[in-house]
Amino acid sequence: DIVMTQTPLSSPVTLGQPASISCRSSQSLEHSDGNTYLSWLQQRPGQPPRLLIYKISNRFSGVPDRFSGSGAGTDFTLKISRVEAEDVGVYYCMQDTQFPLTFGGGTKVEIK
Amino acid sequence: EVQLVESGGGLVHPGGSLRISCAASGFSFRNYRMHWVRQAPGKGLVWVSRINRDGSTTDYADSVKGRFSISRDNARNTLYLQMNSLRAEDTAVYYCATAISIFGSGSMDVWGQGTTVSVSS
């Protein structure tokens, strides 16, 4: 199975400041079809997960443009340009390039 | 409105069985692959199982293979997860999820609210 490793585990951020989350996979996530099936999900407290970014950098409908994704191969990053109070929660990376689908362990974003 | 609503969770003894359901509405259920994902208390997300559009192909995580069975009834727009030989480590919130507007993009853009399964004596 592909192991997804996220850092940091926790990210205390001042409102209005940027935040960055790293996700590293144990194998390249580039599929034989040329796509890289790496996505990012947000889980607010007490809520189900919500899709933010798919295929590395595609922002899902309705997701604010302060969220951006980048990376390639085995190294990926989610950036929040200016953290707002509603961004508090846990963020997960997820790969669906190789069966079985696997998630990172999560990064908790909290306000300082 | 596109919606997934899970039900059927509860408290069950170790070794027991439970069937949970996921009712879909607002989209053409029969056209989409469906997944179950679980989250143990205070822990991260773990993929459990998936089923293709007509139910002919199913896949499972190693941790549940041989104990859990996923199925669907496209006439009733409902997804199921039959869980047998339950263990304490199966205690979790179980979410159903699918990819609709990002179909084929390797993620899930629609999630239910989850149903809680507790395995304890």
PDB file of C-alpha atoms in Angstrom:
ATOM      1  CA  ASP A   1       0.000   0.000   0.000  1.00  0.00           C
ATOM      2  CA  ILE A   2       1.144   3.569  -0.624  1.00  0.00           C
ATOM      3  CA  VAL A   3       1.878   5.339   2.652  1.00  0.00           C
ATOM      4  CA  MET A   4       0.977   9.022   2.832  1.00  0.00           C
ATOM      5  CA  THR A   5       2.942  11.056   5.374  1.00  0.00           C
ATOM      6  CA  GLN A   6       1.784  14.533   6.332  1.00  0.00           C
ATOM      7  CA  THR A   7       3.736  17.221   8.140  1.00  0.00           C
ATOM      8  CA  PRO A   8       3.327  18.984  10.438  1.00  0.00           C
ATOM      9  CA  LEU A   9       0.866  17.148  12.683  1.00  0.00           C
ATOM     10  CA  SER A  10      -0.346  20.485  13.965  1.00  0.00           C
ATOM     11  CA  SER A  11      -0.085  24.010  12.607  1.00  0.00           C
ATOM     12  CA  PRO A  12      -0.953  26.931  14.894  1.00  0.00           C
ATOM     13  CA  VAL A  13      -1.468  29.959  12.677  1.00  0.00           C
ATOM     14  CA  THR A  14      -2.270  33.620  13.251  1.00  0.00           C
ATOM     15  CA  LEU A  15      -5.404  34.843  11.492  1.00  0.00           C
ATOM     16  CA  GLY A  16      -4.505  36.386   8.147  1.00  0.00           C
ATOM     17  CA  GLN A  17      -1.166  34.582   7.960  1.00  0.00           C
ATOM     18  CA  PRO A  18      -0.312  31.775   5.528  1.00  0.00           C
ATOM     19  CA  ALA A  19      -0.240  28.074   6.313  1.00  0.00           C
ATOM     20  CA  SER A  20       1.417  25.237   4.471  1.00  0.00           C
ATOM     21  CA  ILE A  21       0.927  21.478   4.765  1.00  0.00           C
ATOM     22  CA  SER A  22       3.209  18.886   3.231  1.00  0.00           C
ATOM     23  CA  CYS A  23       2.241  15.416   2.043  1.00  0.00           C
ATOM     24  CA  ARG A  24       4.773  12.844   0.942  1.00  0.00           C
ATOM     25  CA  SER A  25       3.917   9.498  -0.647  1.00  0.00           C
ATOM     26  CA  SER A  26       5.981   6.318  -0.385  1.00  0.00           C
ATOM     27  CA  GLN A  27       5.779   5.870  -4.177  1.00  0.00           C
ATOM     28  CA  SER A  28       5.216   8.179  -7.107  1.00  0.00           C
ATOM     29  CA  LEU A  29       1.556   9.071  -7.544  1.00  0.00           C
ATOM     30  CA  GLU A  30       1.817   9.551 -11.295  1.00  0.00           C
ATOM     31  CA  HIS A  31      -0.579   7.100 -12.885  1.00  0.00           C
ATOM     32  CA  SER A  32       0.163   5.307 -16.150  1.00  0.00           C
ATOM     33  CA  ASP A  33      -2.567   7.462 -17.732  1.00  0.00           C
ATOM     34  CA  GLY A  34      -0.489  10.569 -17.016  1.00  0.00           C
ATOM     35  CA  ASN A  35      -2.670  11.894 -14.211  1.00  0.00           C
ATOM     36  CA  THR A  36      -1.676  12.225 -10.562  1.00  0.00           C
ATOM     37  CA  TYR A  37      -4.573  11.351  -8.311  1.00  0.00           C
ATOM     38  CA  LEU A  38      -3.662  13.353  -5.241  1.00  0.00           C
ATOM     39  CA  SER A  39      -6.384  15.299  -3.488  1.00  0.00           C
ATOM     40  CA  TRP A  40      -6.844  17.350  -0.324  1.00  0.00           C
ATOM     41  CA  LEU A  41      -9.821  17.253   2.013  1.00  0.00           C
ATOM     42  CA  GLN A  42     -10.801  19.445   4.928  1.00  0.00           C
ATOM     43  CA  GLN A  43     -12.662  18.200   7.983  1.00  0.00           C
ATOM     44  CA  ARG A  44     -14.061  20.874  10.243  1.00  0.00           C
ATOM     45  CA  PRO A  45     -14.852  19.864  13.842  1.00  0.00           C
ATOM     46  CA  GLY A  46     -17.897  17.594  13.970  1.00  0.00           C
ATOM     47  CA  GLN A  47     -18.313  17.593  10.198  1.00  0.00           C
ATOM     48  CA  PRO A  48     -17.706  15.040   7.434  1.00  0.00           C
ATOM     49  CA  PRO A  49     -14.755  15.558   5.123  1.00  0.00           C
ATOM     50  CA  ARG A  50     -15.062  18.112   2.330  1.00  0.00           C
ATOM     51  CA  LEU A  51     -13.125  18.040  -0.929  1.00  0.00           C
ATOM     52  CA  LEU A  52     -10.858  21.040  -1.493  1.00  0.00           C
ATOM     53  CA  ILE A  53      -8.392  20.089  -4.235  1.00  0.00           C
ATOM     54  CA  TYR A  54      -8.204  17.192  -6.700  1.00  0.00           C
ATOM     55  CA  LYS A  55      -5.493  16.043  -9.106  1.00  0.00           C
ATOM     56  CA  ILE A  56      -2.829  18.043  -7.256  1.00  0.00           C
ATOM     57  CA  SER A  57      -4.006  21.560  -7.992  1.00  0.00           C
ATOM     58  CA  ASN A  58      -7.620  21.662  -9.189  1.00  0.00           C
ATOM     59  CA  ARG A  59      -9.759  23.623  -6.790  1.00  0.00           C
ATOM     60  CA  PHE A  60     -13.198  22.063  -6.299  1.00  0.00           C
ATOM     61  CA  SER A  61     -16.312  24.133  -6.939  1.00  0.00           C
ATOM     62  CA  GLY A  62     -16.979  26.705  -4.218  1.00  0.00           C
ATOM     63  CA  VAL A  63     -13.548  26.409  -2.596  1.00  0.00           C
ATOM     64  CA  PRO A  64     -12.024  29.836  -1.872  1.00  0.00           C
ATOM     65  CA  ASP A  65      -9.017  30.785  -3.963  1.00  0.00           C
ATOM     66  CA  ARG A  66      -6.877  31.205  -0.844  1.00  0.00           C
ATOM     67  CA  PHE A  67      -6.487  27.405  -1.034  1.00  0.00           C
ATOM     68  CA  SER A  68      -3.957  26.097  -3.542  1.00  0.00           C
ATOM     69  CA  GLY A  69      -2.264  22.785  -4.214  1.00  0.00           C
ATOM     70  CA  SER A  70       1.030  21.978  -5.868  1.00  0.00           C
ATOM     71  CA  GLY A  71       3.616  19.253  -6.244  1.00  0.00           C
ATOM     72  CA  ALA A  72       4.532  16.247  -8.320  1.00  0.00           C
ATOM     73  CA  GLY A  73       5.770  12.683  -7.987  1.00  0.00           C
ATOM     74  CA  THR A  74       5.956  12.037  -4.264  1.00  0.00           C
ATOM     75  CA  ASP A  75       5.898  15.537  -2.759  1.00  0.00           C
ATOM     76  CA  PHE A  76       2.810  17.699  -2.494  1.00  0.00           C
ATOM     77  CA  THR A  77       1.775  20.865  -0.688  1.00  0.00           C
ATOM     78  CA  LEU A  78      -1.469  22.515   0.325  1.00  0.00           C
ATOM     79  CA  LYS A  79      -1.222  26.231   0.981  1.00  0.00           C
ATOM     80  CA  ILE A  80      -3.674  28.595   2.583  1.00  0.00           C
ATOM     81  CA  SER A  81      -2.647  32.118   1.630  1.00  0.00           C
ATOM     82  CA  ARG A  82      -4.404  33.879   4.506  1.00  0.00           C
ATOM     83  CA  VAL A  83      -5.949  31.727   7.209  1.00  0.00           C
ATOM     84  CA  GLU A  84      -9.482  32.591   8.284  1.00  0.00           C
ATOM     85  CA  ALA A  85     -11.339  31.368  11.363  1.00  0.00           C
ATOM     86  CA  GLU A  86     -13.476  29.003   9.255  1.00  0.00           C
ATOM     87  CA  ASP A  87     -10.324  27.182   8.095  1.00  0.00           C
ATOM     88  CA  VAL A  88      -9.844  25.555  11.504  1.00  0.00           C
ATOM     89  CA  GLY A  89      -9.945  21.790  11.196  1.00  0.00           C
ATOM     90  CA  VAL A  90      -7.971  18.784  10.065  1.00  0.00           C
ATOM     91  CA  TYR A  91      -6.627  18.503   6.535  1.00  0.00           C
ATOM     92  CA  TYR A  92      -5.991  15.181   4.808  1.00  0.00           C
ATOM     93  CA  CYS A  93      -4.184  14.299   1.621  1.00  0.00           C
ATOM     94  CA  MET A  94      -5.455  11.271  -0.252  1.00  0.00           C
ATOM     95  CA  GLN A  95      -4.206   9.192  -3.166  1.00  0.00           C
ATOM     96  CA  ASP A  96      -6.241   7.123  -5.595  1.00  0.00           C
ATOM     97  CA  THR A  97      -3.467   6.355  -8.057  1.00  0.00           C
ATOM     98  CA  GLN A  98      -2.904   2.858  -6.747  1.00  0.00           C
ATOM     99  CA  PHE A  99      -5.292   0.468  -5.017  1.00  0.00           C
ATOM    100  CA  PRO A 100      -6.045   0.672  -2.165  1.00  0.00           C
ATOM    101  CA  LEU A 101      -6.936   4.315  -1.777  1.00  0.00           C
ATOM    102  CA  THR A 102      -4.980   5.743   1.181  1.00  0.00           C
ATOM    103  CA  PHE A 103      -5.095   8.894   3.292  1.00  0.00           C
ATOM    104  CA  GLY A 104      -2.446  10.854   5.122  1.00  0.00           C
ATOM    105  CA  GLY A 105      -2.660  10.967   8.898  1.00  0.00           C
ATOM    106  CA  GLY A 106      -4.008  14.514   8.937  1.00  0.00           C
ATOM    107  CA  THR A 107      -2.746  17.980   9.885  1.00  0.00           C
ATOM    108  CA  LYS A 108      -4.638  20.028  12.414  1.00  0.00           C
ATOM    109  CA  VAL A 109      -4.853  23.737  11.616  1.00  0.00           C
ATOM    110  CA  GLU A 110      -5.671  25.890  14.614  1.00  0.00           C
ATOM    111  CA  ILE A 111      -5.605  29.564  15.426  1.00  0.00           C
ATOM    112  CA  LYS A 112      -2.859  30.871  17.706  1.00  0.00           C
TER     113      LYS A 112
ATOM    114  CA  GLU B   1     -29.853  18.700  -3.818  1.00  0.00           C
ATOM    115  CA  VAL B   2     -27.280  15.954  -3.951  1.00  0.00           C
ATOM    116  CA  GLN B   3     -27.347  14.060  -0.682  1.00  0.00           C
ATOM    117  CA  LEU B   4     -26.082  10.908   1.015  1.00  0.00           C
ATOM    118  CA  VAL B   5     -27.685   9.872   4.309  1.00  0.00           C
ATOM    119  CA  GLU B   6     -26.262   6.998   6.329  1.00  0.00           C
ATOM    120  CA  SER B   7     -28.254   5.021   8.870  1.00  0.00           C
ATOM    121  CA  GLY B   8     -28.227   1.794  10.819  1.00  0.00           C
ATOM    122  CA  GLY B   9     -25.307   2.412  13.157  1.00  0.00           C
ATOM    123  CA  GLY B  10     -25.433   1.368  16.783  1.00  0.00           C
ATOM    124  CA  LEU B  11     -23.877  -0.619  19.601  1.00  0.00           C
ATOM    125  CA  VAL B  12     -23.020  -4.253  18.900  1.00  0.00           C
ATOM    126  CA  HIS B  13     -21.133  -6.917  20.846  1.00  0.00           C
ATOM    127  CA  PRO B  14     -17.809  -8.261  19.602  1.00  0.00           C
ATOM    128  CA  GLY B  15     -18.459 -11.032  17.109  1.00  0.00           C
ATOM    129  CA  GLY B  16     -21.828  -9.574  16.214  1.00  0.00           C
ATOM    130  CA  SER B  17     -23.207  -8.278  12.936  1.00  0.00           C
ATOM    131  CA  LEU B  18     -24.668  -5.030  11.692  1.00  0.00           C
ATOM    132  CA  ARG B  19     -25.840  -3.672   8.357  1.00  0.00           C
ATOM    133  CA  ILE B  20     -25.542   0.022   7.663  1.00  0.00           C
ATOM    134  CA  SER B  21     -27.168   1.865   4.778  1.00  0.00           C
ATOM    135  CA  CYS B  22     -26.606   4.969   2.711  1.00  0.00           C
ATOM    136  CA  ALA B  23     -29.583   6.544   0.948  1.00  0.00           C
ATOM    137  CA  ALA B  24     -28.729   8.640  -2.092  1.00  0.00           C
ATOM    138  CA  SER B  25     -30.801  11.413  -3.585  1.00  0.00           C
ATOM    139  CA  GLY B  26     -30.455  14.281  -6.030  1.00  0.00           C
ATOM    140  CA  PHE B  27     -28.338  12.396  -8.552  1.00  0.00           C
ATOM    141  CA  SER B  28     -28.446   9.306 -10.723  1.00  0.00           C
ATOM    142  CA  PHE B  29     -27.148   6.834  -8.147  1.00  0.00           C
ATOM    143  CA  ARG B  30     -26.821   3.935 -10.600  1.00  0.00           C
ATOM    144  CA  ASN B  31     -24.175   5.812 -12.608  1.00  0.00           C
ATOM    145  CA  TYR B  32     -21.572   6.191  -9.870  1.00  0.00           C
ATOM    146  CA  ARG B  33     -19.068   4.089  -7.979  1.00  0.00           C
ATOM    147  CA  MET B  34     -19.617   4.265  -4.241  1.00  0.00           C
ATOM    148  CA  HIS B  35     -17.243   4.033  -1.279  1.00  0.00           C
ATOM    149  CA  TRP B  36     -17.311   3.447   2.460  1.00  0.00           C
ATOM    150  CA  VAL B  37     -14.705   5.306   4.531  1.00  0.00           C
ATOM    151  CA  ARG B  38     -14.420   5.064   8.311  1.00  0.00           C
ATOM    152  CA  GLN B  39     -12.942   7.158  11.092  1.00  0.00           C
ATOM    153  CA  ALA B  40     -12.196   5.732  14.522  1.00  0.00           C
ATOM    154  CA  PRO B  41     -12.685   8.121  17.462  1.00  0.00           C
ATOM    155  CA  GLY B  42     -10.035  10.833  17.363  1.00  0.00           C
ATOM    156  CA  LYS B  43      -8.279   9.189  14.417  1.00  0.00           C
ATOM    157  CA  GLY B  44      -7.892   9.760  10.694  1.00  0.00           C
ATOM    158  CA  LEU B  45      -9.781   8.593   7.632  1.00  0.00           C
ATOM    159  CA  VAL B  46      -9.470   5.010   6.420  1.00  0.00           C
ATOM    160  CA  TRP B  47     -10.911   3.654   3.200  1.00  0.00           C
ATOM    161  CA  VAL B  48     -12.990   0.504   3.751  1.00  0.00           C
ATOM    162  CA  SER B  49     -14.660  -0.650   0.548  1.00  0.00           C
ATOM    163  CA  ARG B  50     -15.957   0.335  -2.881  1.00  0.00           C
ATOM    164  CA  ILE B  51     -18.460  -0.962  -5.405  1.00  0.00           C
ATOM    165  CA  ASN B  52     -18.852  -0.242  -9.080  1.00  0.00           C
ATOM    166  CA  ARG B  53     -21.957   1.088 -10.741  1.00  0.00           C
ATOM    167  CA  ASP B  54     -23.834  -2.148 -11.273  1.00  0.00           C
ATOM    168  CA  GLY B  55     -22.512  -3.940  -8.204  1.00  0.00           C
ATOM    169  CA  SER B  56     -20.545  -6.513 -10.166  1.00  0.00           C
ATOM    170  CA  THR B  57     -17.147  -5.468  -8.789  1.00  0.00           C
ATOM    171  CA  THR B  58     -16.330  -4.927  -5.122  1.00  0.00           C
ATOM    172  CA  ASP B  59     -13.077  -4.188  -3.302  1.00  0.00           C
ATOM    173  CA  TYR B  60     -12.115  -4.202   0.362  1.00  0.00           C
ATOM    174  CA  ALA B  61      -9.374  -3.056   2.679  1.00  0.00           C
ATOM    175  CA  ASP B  62      -7.374  -5.993   4.043  1.00  0.00           C
ATOM    176  CA  SER B  63      -8.591  -5.187   7.566  1.00  0.00           C
ATOM    177  CA  VAL B  64     -12.213  -6.008   6.660  1.00  0.00           C
ATOM    178  CA  LYS B  65     -11.851  -8.533   3.837  1.00  0.00           C
ATOM    179  CA  GLY B  66     -13.866 -11.668   4.494  1.00  0.00           C
ATOM    180  CA  ARG B  67     -15.909  -9.962   7.244  1.00  0.00           C
ATOM    181  CA  PHE B  68     -17.587  -7.034   5.473  1.00  0.00           C
ATOM    182  CA  SER B  69     -19.695  -7.085   2.327  1.00  0.00           C
ATOM    183  CA  ILE B  70     -20.659  -4.055   0.259  1.00  0.00           C
ATOM    184  CA  SER B  71     -23.721  -4.074  -1.959  1.00  0.00           C
ATOM    185  CA  ARG B  72     -26.158  -1.704  -3.606  1.00  0.00           C
ATOM    186  CA  ASP B  73     -29.756  -1.567  -4.728  1.00  0.00           C
ATOM    187  CA  ASN B  74     -29.951   0.803  -7.662  1.00  0.00           C
ATOM    188  CA  ALA B  75     -33.743   0.608  -7.736  1.00  0.00           C
ATOM    189  CA  ARG B  76     -33.836   1.907  -4.162  1.00  0.00           C
ATOM    190  CA  ASN B  77     -30.857   4.292  -4.573  1.00  0.00           C
ATOM    191  CA  THR B  78     -29.249   2.696  -1.541  1.00  0.00           C
ATOM    192  CA  LEU B  79     -25.768   1.484  -0.656  1.00  0.00           C
ATOM    193  CA  TYR B  80     -25.177  -1.111   2.074  1.00  0.00           C
ATOM    194  CA  LEU B  81     -22.347  -2.411   4.194  1.00  0.00           C
ATOM    195  CA  GLN B  82     -22.917  -5.744   5.905  1.00  0.00           C
ATOM    196  CA  MET B  83     -20.460  -6.086   8.775  1.00  0.00           C
ATOM    197  CA  ASN B  84     -19.928  -9.505  10.370  1.00  0.00           C
ATOM    198  CA  SER B  85     -17.545 -10.774  13.044  1.00  0.00           C
ATOM    199  CA  LEU B  86     -17.215  -7.257  14.377  1.00  0.00           C
ATOM    200  CA  ARG B  87     -14.228  -6.317  16.514  1.00  0.00           C
ATOM    201  CA  ALA B  88     -13.539  -3.458  18.897  1.00  0.00           C
ATOM    202  CA  GLU B  89     -11.232  -1.936  16.292  1.00  0.00           C
ATOM    203  CA  ASP B  90     -14.176  -1.587  13.889  1.00  0.00           C
ATOM    204  CA  THR B  91     -15.614   1.092  16.173  1.00  0.00           C
ATOM    205  CA  ALA B  92     -15.842   4.209  14.006  1.00  0.00           C
ATOM    206  CA  VAL B  93     -17.980   6.684  12.169  1.00  0.00           C
ATOM    207  CA  TYR B  94     -18.742   5.179   8.763  1.00  0.00           C
ATOM    208  CA  TYR B  95     -19.141   7.556   5.834  1.00  0.00           C
ATOM    209  CA  CYS B  96     -20.422   6.787   2.377  1.00  0.00           C
ATOM    210  CA  ALA B  97     -18.934   8.890  -0.387  1.00  0.00           C
ATOM    211  CA  THR B  98     -18.805   9.230  -4.140  1.00  0.00           C
ATOM    212  CA  ALA B  99     -17.427  11.358  -6.973  1.00  0.00           C
ATOM    213  CA  ILE B 100     -20.061  13.094  -9.073  1.00  0.00           C
ATOM    214  CA  SER B 101     -18.915  16.387 -10.571  1.00  0.00           C
ATOM    215  CA  ILE B 102     -15.284  15.239 -10.531  1.00  0.00           C
ATOM    216  CA  PHE B 103     -16.059  11.772 -11.848  1.00  0.00           C
ATOM    217  CA  GLY B 104     -12.873  10.020 -12.888  1.00  0.00           C
ATOM    218  CA  SER B 105     -10.619  12.393 -10.977  1.00  0.00           C
ATOM    219  CA  GLY B 106      -9.658  10.041  -8.192  1.00  0.00           C
ATOM    220  CA  SER B 107     -11.371  11.580  -5.203  1.00  0.00           C
ATOM    221  CA  MET B 108     -14.782  11.995  -3.612  1.00  0.00           C
ATOM    222  CA  ASP B 109     -16.765  15.200  -3.783  1.00  0.00           C
ATOM    223  CA  VAL B 110     -19.941  14.083  -1.999  1.00  0.00           C
ATOM    224  CA  TRP B 111     -19.924  12.706   1.558  1.00  0.00           C
ATOM    225  CA  GLY B 112     -22.662  11.708   3.937  1.00  0.00           C
ATOM    226  CA  GLN B 113     -22.824  12.856   7.551  1.00  0.00           C
ATOM    227  CA  GLY B 114     -21.791   9.419   8.815  1.00  0.00           C
ATOM    228  CA  THR B 115     -23.266   6.749  11.068  1.00  0.00           C
ATOM    229  CA  THR B 116     -21.580   5.606  14.272  1.00  0.00           C
ATOM    230  CA  VAL B 117     -20.791   1.947  14.892  1.00  0.00           C
ATOM    231  CA  SER B 118     -19.626   0.976  18.377  1.00  0.00           C
ATOM    232  CA  VAL B 119     -18.351  -2.536  19.110  1.00  0.00           C
ATOM    233  CA  SER B 120     -18.170  -3.247  22.804  1.00  0.00           C
ATOM    234  CA  SER B 121     -19.165  -5.826  25.362  1.00  0.00           C
TER     235      SER B 121
END
